[in-house]
């Protein structure tokens, strides 16, 4: 039987699905690390299981081994990601699996991190452990879609959050928009923020709406990095996004390219940083965020910035909330896009999920068609 294309049975699938369920418990807490679950099976019974909870804490394999104790010897370990083989903030998981006497390791997908990729499996095999991979690989990658993209292409996975009326409008011509959507939809946005590495907006939204862009609950929730694209450094020191404990990055043009000198910021906030990268260069902004280990980026912005992400094909996914109301042709559009000469040139998305949230509908759409 090939190590890369083994024949898995129903018991293998059941155990890996359980490991994926465990990994999802870290959806809002593990960043910038991947979400990983581990299940140990001995004699057809689960003898230990766990998940990676937070960066810097024990990985899923180590916690599962601690739960199993001596029962881990001779067991099969089902892991949603290739066990790490390098020293980071914690020791290698491969060493722990070998020391515990694990007989077989089944992992869903290889780790895209160059420090691990293939080396974890190689080290386990060298120790005489039977290693198989590929079980539930698509589900495992989807759970860490941002981590995989960052490791492979050096950019975060970008979600564009939009809310509109039935006729595709986001606010009245006057700018009034609170609230198009109901409480259930706004609570759902909080969950998308909570799983994101960063939330990004433009200076226009900051000046018009003064958003906080944080996660409201629970009180000790991990806060995403809040990012403002502010070419001419106009973010006021009194902006509400400076409230709370989460880090804030303000991208602005270098002094020679900006007509405005950076204004004052709260001097007692060590987590606030200016980044001299032209915010009009969105790929450069994404590259900086990738170097800062940003896996998933949530865009919450107005029509101009939303349109820029769409025009440059930088939005991997749309989170679209539709409210059952009509705002009329004079209301503000969803995104500023250039006119199309042919329908074939229209950006296309694949519908992945629909959910009713109170009176509203939420769509999740992935860029491209199923064929692409």
GROMACS .gro file of C-alpha atoms in nm:
model
  372
    1UNK     CA    1   0.000   0.000   0.000
    2UNK     CA    2   0.136   0.341  -0.097
    3UNK     CA    3   0.211   0.591   0.178
    4UNK     CA    4   0.051   0.869  -0.026
    5UNK     CA    5  -0.262   0.687  -0.145
    6UNK     CA    6  -0.366   0.440   0.125
    7UNK     CA    7  -0.704   0.272   0.153
    8UNK     CA    8  -0.876   0.419   0.457
    9UNK     CA    9  -1.172   0.244   0.621
   10UNK     CA   10  -1.478   0.382   0.797
   11UNK     CA   11  -1.305   0.378   1.136
   12UNK     CA   12  -1.021   0.592   0.997
   13UNK     CA   13  -1.267   0.840   0.851
   14UNK     CA   14  -1.466   0.860   1.174
   15UNK     CA   15  -1.152   0.932   1.377
   16UNK     CA   16  -1.029   1.200   1.138
   17UNK     CA   17  -1.369   1.368   1.129
   18UNK     CA   18  -1.355   1.382   1.508
   19UNK     CA   19  -1.009   1.537   1.485
   20UNK     CA   20  -1.145   1.802   1.248
   21UNK     CA   21  -1.427   1.880   1.491
   22UNK     CA   22  -1.170   1.930   1.766
   23UNK     CA   23  -0.950   2.147   1.544
   24UNK     CA   24  -1.245   2.378   1.476
   25UNK     CA   25  -1.259   2.462   1.846
   26UNK     CA   26  -0.950   2.672   1.788
   27UNK     CA   27  -1.111   2.867   1.504
   28UNK     CA   28  -1.097   3.198   1.691
   29UNK     CA   29  -0.794   3.141   1.915
   30UNK     CA   30  -0.496   2.975   1.741
   31UNK     CA   31  -0.393   3.259   1.511
   32UNK     CA   32  -0.131   3.286   1.365
   33UNK     CA   33  -0.089   2.910   1.407
   34UNK     CA   34  -0.305   2.665   1.212
   35UNK     CA   35  -0.608   2.498   1.368
   36UNK     CA   36  -0.515   2.136   1.442
   37UNK     CA   37  -0.693   1.845   1.610
   38UNK     CA   38  -0.559   1.506   1.717
   39UNK     CA   39  -0.731   1.180   1.812
   40UNK     CA   40  -0.551   0.871   1.949
   41UNK     CA   41  -0.716   0.535   1.889
   42UNK     CA   42  -0.616   0.206   2.054
   43UNK     CA   43  -0.809  -0.115   1.995
   44UNK     CA   44  -1.093   0.066   1.825
   45UNK     CA   45  -1.145   0.309   2.115
   46UNK     CA   46  -1.040   0.672   2.155
   47UNK     CA   47  -0.781   0.688   2.433
   48UNK     CA   48  -0.687   1.054   2.400
   49UNK     CA   49  -0.788   1.360   2.202
   50UNK     CA   50  -0.728   1.733   2.196
   51UNK     CA   51  -0.674   2.041   1.980
   52UNK     CA   52  -0.433   2.331   1.953
   53UNK     CA   53  -0.584   2.615   2.154
   54UNK     CA   54  -0.340   2.907   2.135
   55UNK     CA   55  -0.007   2.998   1.983
   56UNK     CA   56   0.271   2.929   2.232
   57UNK     CA   57   0.074   2.657   2.409
   58UNK     CA   58   0.106   2.280   2.360
   59UNK     CA   59   0.007   2.148   2.018
   60UNK     CA   60  -0.283   1.909   1.963
   61UNK     CA   61  -0.062   1.598   1.951
   62UNK     CA   62   0.111   1.674   2.280
   63UNK     CA   63  -0.215   1.744   2.460
   64UNK     CA   64  -0.373   1.426   2.323
   65UNK     CA   65  -0.070   1.222   2.433
   66UNK     CA   66  -0.095   1.371   2.782
   67UNK     CA   67  -0.462   1.271   2.795
   68UNK     CA   68  -0.384   0.915   2.684
   69UNK     CA   69  -0.083   0.853   2.906
   70UNK     CA   70   0.050   0.496   2.879
   71UNK     CA   71  -0.242   0.399   2.654
   72UNK     CA   72  -0.076   0.589   2.370
   73UNK     CA   73   0.184   0.315   2.317
   74UNK     CA   74   0.093   0.120   2.003
   75UNK     CA   75  -0.196   0.354   1.918
   76UNK     CA   76  -0.285   0.528   1.592
   77UNK     CA   77  -0.269   0.907   1.591
   78UNK     CA   78  -0.510   1.091   1.360
   79UNK     CA   79  -0.393   1.448   1.304
   80UNK     CA   80  -0.549   1.711   1.079
   81UNK     CA   81  -0.208   1.850   0.976
   82UNK     CA   82   0.135   1.693   0.933
   83UNK     CA   83   0.305   1.688   1.277
   84UNK     CA   84   0.569   1.958   1.313
   85UNK     CA   85   0.935   1.856   1.319
   86UNK     CA   86   1.102   2.181   1.420
   87UNK     CA   87   1.153   2.386   1.734
   88UNK     CA   88   0.930   2.693   1.740
   89UNK     CA   89   0.768   2.826   2.055
   90UNK     CA   90   0.714   2.460   2.148
   91UNK     CA   91   0.920   2.140   2.086
   92UNK     CA   92   0.858   1.920   1.778
   93UNK     CA   93   0.543   1.707   1.790
   94UNK     CA   94   0.725   1.432   1.600
   95UNK     CA   95   0.955   1.382   1.898
   96UNK     CA   96   0.657   1.350   2.132
   97UNK     CA   97   0.484   1.094   1.906
   98UNK     CA   98   0.800   0.886   1.875
   99UNK     CA   99   0.872   0.895   2.248
  100UNK     CA  100   0.515   0.790   2.329
  101UNK     CA  101   0.546   0.477   2.116
  102UNK     CA  102   0.280   0.565   1.859
  103UNK     CA  103   0.261   0.285   1.599
  104UNK     CA  104   0.077   0.464   1.318
  105UNK     CA  105   0.017   0.826   1.221
  106UNK     CA  106  -0.257   0.932   0.979
  107UNK     CA  107  -0.260   1.300   0.889
  108UNK     CA  108  -0.497   1.483   0.661
  109UNK     CA  109  -0.260   1.705   0.466
  110UNK     CA  110   0.104   1.808   0.450
  111UNK     CA  111   0.204   2.125   0.632
  112UNK     CA  112   0.273   2.400   0.374
  113UNK     CA  113   0.523   2.562   0.612
  114UNK     CA  114   0.866   2.512   0.447
  115UNK     CA  115   1.013   2.435   0.789
  116UNK     CA  116   0.785   2.131   0.818
  117UNK     CA  117   0.667   2.033   0.468
  118UNK     CA  118   0.735   1.660   0.433
  119UNK     CA  119   0.996   1.656   0.707
  120UNK     CA  120   0.755   1.560   0.980
  121UNK     CA  121   0.641   1.251   0.790
  122UNK     CA  122   0.999   1.164   0.702
  123UNK     CA  123   1.112   1.181   1.064
  124UNK     CA  124   0.824   0.961   1.178
  125UNK     CA  125   0.895   0.700   0.910
  126UNK     CA  126   1.264   0.701   1.000
  127UNK     CA  127   1.160   0.608   1.354
  128UNK     CA  128   0.968   0.304   1.225
  129UNK     CA  129   0.620   0.457   1.250
  130UNK     CA  130   0.369   0.375   0.978
  131UNK     CA  131   0.264   0.704   0.820
  132UNK     CA  132  -0.032   0.767   0.588
  133UNK     CA  133  -0.176   1.091   0.458
  134UNK     CA  134  -0.458   1.236   0.251
  135UNK     CA  135  -0.762   1.148   0.462
  136UNK     CA  136  -1.014   1.438   0.464
  137UNK     CA  137  -0.747   1.663   0.314
  138UNK     CA  138  -0.990   1.913   0.156
  139UNK     CA  139  -1.171   1.971   0.485
  140UNK     CA  140  -0.840   2.014   0.668
  141UNK     CA  141  -0.715   2.271   0.417
  142UNK     CA  142  -1.044   2.460   0.426
  143UNK     CA  143  -1.018   2.487   0.804
  144UNK     CA  144  -0.685   2.665   0.755
  145UNK     CA  145  -0.747   2.833   0.421
  146UNK     CA  146  -0.561   3.149   0.526
  147UNK     CA  147  -0.259   2.967   0.669
  148UNK     CA  148  -0.224   2.762   0.352
  149UNK     CA  149  -0.251   3.066   0.125
  150UNK     CA  150   0.001   3.266   0.329
  151UNK     CA  151   0.253   2.985   0.323
  152UNK     CA  152   0.208   2.918  -0.048
  153UNK     CA  153   0.186   3.265  -0.202
  154UNK     CA  154   0.285   3.512   0.071
  155UNK     CA  155  -0.055   3.679   0.108
  156UNK     CA  156  -0.350   3.637   0.344
  157UNK     CA  157  -0.685   3.493   0.244
  158UNK     CA  158  -0.906   3.798   0.183
  159UNK     CA  159  -1.274   3.807   0.273
  160UNK     CA  160  -1.478   4.105   0.165
  161UNK     CA  161  -1.776   4.172   0.392
  162UNK     CA  162  -2.064   4.361   0.232
  163UNK     CA  163  -2.420   4.444   0.336
  164UNK     CA  164  -2.678   4.555   0.084
  165UNK     CA  165  -3.045   4.605   0.009
  166UNK     CA  166  -3.236   4.391  -0.239
  167UNK     CA  167  -3.143   4.639  -0.511
  168UNK     CA  168  -2.771   4.625  -0.432
  169UNK     CA  169  -2.740   4.949  -0.232
  170UNK     CA  170  -2.548   5.001   0.091
  171UNK     CA  171  -2.671   5.338   0.220
  172UNK     CA  172  -2.896   5.628   0.130
  173UNK     CA  173  -2.747   5.906  -0.078
  174UNK     CA  174  -2.702   6.101   0.245
  175UNK     CA  175  -2.482   5.822   0.383
  176UNK     CA  176  -2.737   5.693   0.632
  177UNK     CA  177  -2.689   5.317   0.670
  178UNK     CA  178  -2.761   5.222   1.034
  179UNK     CA  179  -2.892   4.971   1.028
  180UNK     CA  180  -2.953   4.799   0.695
  181UNK     CA  181  -2.916   4.457   0.853
  182UNK     CA  182  -3.059   4.327   1.180
  183UNK     CA  183  -2.903   4.218   1.507
  184UNK     CA  184  -2.850   3.856   1.401
  185UNK     CA  185  -2.649   3.961   1.096
  186UNK     CA  186  -2.440   4.204   1.300
  187UNK     CA  187  -2.369   3.931   1.554
  188UNK     CA  188  -2.260   3.706   1.269
  189UNK     CA  189  -2.009   3.970   1.156
  190UNK     CA  190  -1.857   3.949   1.503
  191UNK     CA  191  -1.784   3.580   1.447
  192UNK     CA  192  -1.609   3.652   1.118
  193UNK     CA  193  -1.399   3.918   1.291
  194UNK     CA  194  -1.314   3.677   1.571
  195UNK     CA  195  -1.162   3.421   1.334
  196UNK     CA  196  -0.973   3.683   1.132
  197UNK     CA  197  -0.611   3.779   1.181
  198UNK     CA  198  -0.688   4.137   1.082
  199UNK     CA  199  -0.976   4.366   0.986
  200UNK     CA  200  -0.904   4.636   0.730
  201UNK     CA  201  -1.087   4.952   0.630
  202UNK     CA  202  -1.022   5.282   0.455
  203UNK     CA  203  -0.985   5.630   0.593
  204UNK     CA  204  -1.319   5.728   0.439
  205UNK     CA  205  -1.500   5.477   0.659
  206UNK     CA  206  -1.304   5.589   0.965
  207UNK     CA  207  -1.396   5.953   0.913
  208UNK     CA  208  -1.760   5.883   0.821
  209UNK     CA  209  -1.855   5.604   1.065
  210UNK     CA  210  -1.578   5.599   1.331
  211UNK     CA  211  -1.597   5.217   1.364
  212UNK     CA  212  -1.428   5.013   1.637
  213UNK     CA  213  -1.371   4.703   1.421
  214UNK     CA  214  -1.314   4.490   1.729
  215UNK     CA  215  -1.465   4.173   1.875
  216UNK     CA  216  -1.716   4.270   2.143
  217UNK     CA  217  -1.751   3.939   2.329
  218UNK     CA  218  -1.628   3.760   2.524
  219UNK     CA  219  -1.435   4.031   2.711
  220UNK     CA  220  -1.107   3.834   2.685
  221UNK     CA  221  -1.147   3.753   2.314
  222UNK     CA  222  -0.837   3.760   2.095
  223UNK     CA  223  -0.856   4.087   1.903
  224UNK     CA  224  -0.769   4.100   1.533
  225UNK     CA  225  -0.522   4.359   1.413
  226UNK     CA  226  -0.715   4.665   1.299
  227UNK     CA  227  -0.576   4.815   0.979
  228UNK     CA  228  -0.651   5.154   0.823
  229UNK     CA  229  -0.550   5.250   0.471
  230UNK     CA  230  -0.485   5.621   0.507
  231UNK     CA  231  -0.274   5.763   0.224
  232UNK     CA  232  -0.246   6.115   0.368
  233UNK     CA  233  -0.236   6.029   0.740
  234UNK     CA  234  -0.574   6.175   0.832
  235UNK     CA  235  -0.674   5.925   1.104
  236UNK     CA  236  -0.768   6.132   1.411
  237UNK     CA  237  -0.614   6.046   1.746
  238UNK     CA  238  -0.967   6.027   1.888
  239UNK     CA  239  -1.077   5.749   1.651
  240UNK     CA  240  -1.266   5.470   1.829
  241UNK     CA  241  -1.053   5.202   1.666
  242UNK     CA  242  -0.775   5.306   1.907
  243UNK     CA  243  -0.991   5.191   2.197
  244UNK     CA  244  -0.931   4.849   2.350
  245UNK     CA  245  -0.617   4.639   2.362
  246UNK     CA  246  -0.587   4.512   2.007
  247UNK     CA  247  -0.304   4.629   1.780
  248UNK     CA  248  -0.365   4.897   1.516
  249UNK     CA  249  -0.171   4.951   1.192
  250UNK     CA  250  -0.208   5.263   0.982
  251UNK     CA  251  -0.075   5.238   0.627
  252UNK     CA  252   0.013   5.570   0.469
  253UNK     CA  253   0.226   5.699   0.186
  254UNK     CA  254   0.591   5.781   0.267
  255UNK     CA  255   0.636   6.153   0.344
  256UNK     CA  256   0.772   6.232  -0.003
  257UNK     CA  257   0.457   6.086  -0.163
  258UNK     CA  258   0.203   6.235   0.076
  259UNK     CA  259   0.080   6.593   0.085
  260UNK     CA  260   0.010   6.563   0.458
  261UNK     CA  261   0.249   6.495   0.745
  262UNK     CA  262   0.142   6.223   0.991
  263UNK     CA  263  -0.075   6.365   1.266
  264UNK     CA  264  -0.047   6.282   1.636
  265UNK     CA  265  -0.157   5.945   1.769
  266UNK     CA  266  -0.224   5.829   2.125
  267UNK     CA  267   0.125   5.831   2.278
  268UNK     CA  268   0.046   5.580   2.552
  269UNK     CA  269  -0.049   5.300   2.314
  270UNK     CA  270   0.250   5.084   2.228
  271UNK     CA  271   0.047   4.861   1.999
  272UNK     CA  272  -0.023   5.137   1.746
  273UNK     CA  273   0.211   5.148   1.446
  274UNK     CA  274   0.248   5.354   1.132
  275UNK     CA  275   0.354   5.166   0.820
  276UNK     CA  276   0.503   5.370   0.537
  277UNK     CA  277   0.364   5.159   0.254
  278UNK     CA  278   0.145   5.328  -0.007
  279UNK     CA  279  -0.206   5.198   0.077
  280UNK     CA  280  -0.309   5.239  -0.287
  281UNK     CA  281  -0.075   4.948  -0.363
  282UNK     CA  282  -0.296   4.672  -0.223
  283UNK     CA  283  -0.062   4.381  -0.312
  284UNK     CA  284   0.215   4.556  -0.119
  285UNK     CA  285  -0.017   4.600   0.180
  286UNK     CA  286  -0.108   4.230   0.168
  287UNK     CA  287   0.259   4.136   0.150
  288UNK     CA  288   0.332   4.337   0.465
  289UNK     CA  289   0.041   4.174   0.647
  290UNK     CA  290   0.162   3.831   0.536
  291UNK     CA  291   0.507   3.901   0.684
  292UNK     CA  292   0.325   3.991   1.006
  293UNK     CA  293   0.168   3.640   0.996
  294UNK     CA  294  -0.179   3.751   0.891
  295UNK     CA  295  -0.367   3.443   0.770
  296UNK     CA  296  -0.723   3.570   0.719
  297UNK     CA  297  -0.806   3.931   0.637
  298UNK     CA  298  -1.158   4.070   0.667
  299UNK     CA  299  -1.231   4.380   0.458
  300UNK     CA  300  -1.500   4.608   0.604
  301UNK     CA  301  -1.499   4.915   0.387
  302UNK     CA  302  -1.694   5.145   0.161
  303UNK     CA  303  -1.763   5.118  -0.209
  304UNK     CA  304  -1.429   5.261  -0.319
  305UNK     CA  305  -1.201   5.022  -0.129
  306UNK     CA  306  -1.436   4.728  -0.183
  307UNK     CA  307  -1.425   4.802  -0.553
  308UNK     CA  308  -1.045   4.817  -0.549
  309UNK     CA  309  -1.019   4.469  -0.398
  310UNK     CA  310  -1.264   4.339  -0.658
  311UNK     CA  311  -1.104   4.516  -0.955
  312UNK     CA  312  -0.762   4.375  -0.867
  313UNK     CA  313  -0.898   4.022  -0.807
  314UNK     CA  314  -0.773   4.030  -0.449
  315UNK     CA  315  -1.098   3.925  -0.278
  316UNK     CA  316  -1.092   3.547  -0.236
  317UNK     CA  317  -1.435   3.532  -0.075
  318UNK     CA  318  -1.743   3.751  -0.034
  319UNK     CA  319  -1.950   3.756   0.284
  320UNK     CA  320  -2.266   3.920   0.155
  321UNK     CA  321  -2.559   4.017   0.378
  322UNK     CA  322  -2.885   4.096   0.199
  323UNK     CA  323  -3.154   4.294   0.379
  324UNK     CA  324  -3.518   4.273   0.260
  325UNK     CA  325  -3.555   4.640   0.168
  326UNK     CA  326  -3.526   4.865  -0.135
  327UNK     CA  327  -3.323   5.187  -0.123
  328UNK     CA  328  -3.370   5.318  -0.475
  329UNK     CA  329  -3.135   5.422  -0.757
  330UNK     CA  330  -2.999   5.730  -0.579
  331UNK     CA  331  -2.864   5.525  -0.288
  332UNK     CA  332  -2.495   5.435  -0.266
  333UNK     CA  333  -2.367   5.135  -0.465
  334UNK     CA  334  -2.214   4.817  -0.328
  335UNK     CA  335  -1.876   4.867  -0.494
  336UNK     CA  336  -1.723   5.112  -0.739
  337UNK     CA  337  -1.635   4.908  -1.047
  338UNK     CA  338  -1.540   5.009  -1.400
  339UNK     CA  339  -1.790   4.958  -1.682
  340UNK     CA  340  -1.771   4.627  -1.865
  341UNK     CA  341  -1.756   4.599  -2.242
  342UNK     CA  342  -1.871   4.237  -2.242
  343UNK     CA  343  -2.056   4.018  -1.995
  344UNK     CA  344  -1.782   3.757  -2.025
  345UNK     CA  345  -1.546   3.998  -1.845
  346UNK     CA  346  -1.763   4.014  -1.531
  347UNK     CA  347  -1.595   3.879  -1.216
  348UNK     CA  348  -1.768   3.558  -1.115
  349UNK     CA  349  -1.813   3.383  -0.784
  350UNK     CA  350  -1.930   3.041  -0.673
  351UNK     CA  351  -2.201   3.022  -0.408
  352UNK     CA  352  -2.076   2.811  -0.118
  353UNK     CA  353  -2.323   2.875   0.161
  354UNK     CA  354  -2.652   3.044   0.240
  355UNK     CA  355  -2.796   3.117   0.583
  356UNK     CA  356  -3.099   3.303   0.707
  357UNK     CA  357  -3.013   3.540   0.994
  358UNK     CA  358  -3.328   3.690   1.137
  359UNK     CA  359  -3.485   3.892   0.854
  360UNK     CA  360  -3.165   3.888   0.649
  361UNK     CA  361  -2.987   3.644   0.421
  362UNK     CA  362  -2.613   3.577   0.426
  363UNK     CA  363  -2.429   3.442   0.123
  364UNK     CA  364  -2.074   3.312   0.121
  365UNK     CA  365  -1.920   3.317  -0.227
  366UNK     CA  366  -1.575   3.207  -0.340
  367UNK     CA  367  -1.397   3.378  -0.630
  368UNK     CA  368  -1.416   3.192  -0.961
  369UNK     CA  369  -1.641   2.918  -1.091
  370UNK     CA  370  -1.627   2.550  -0.994
  371UNK     CA  371  -1.441   2.479  -1.317
  372UNK     CA  372  -1.164   2.725  -1.225
   0.00000   0.00000   0.00000
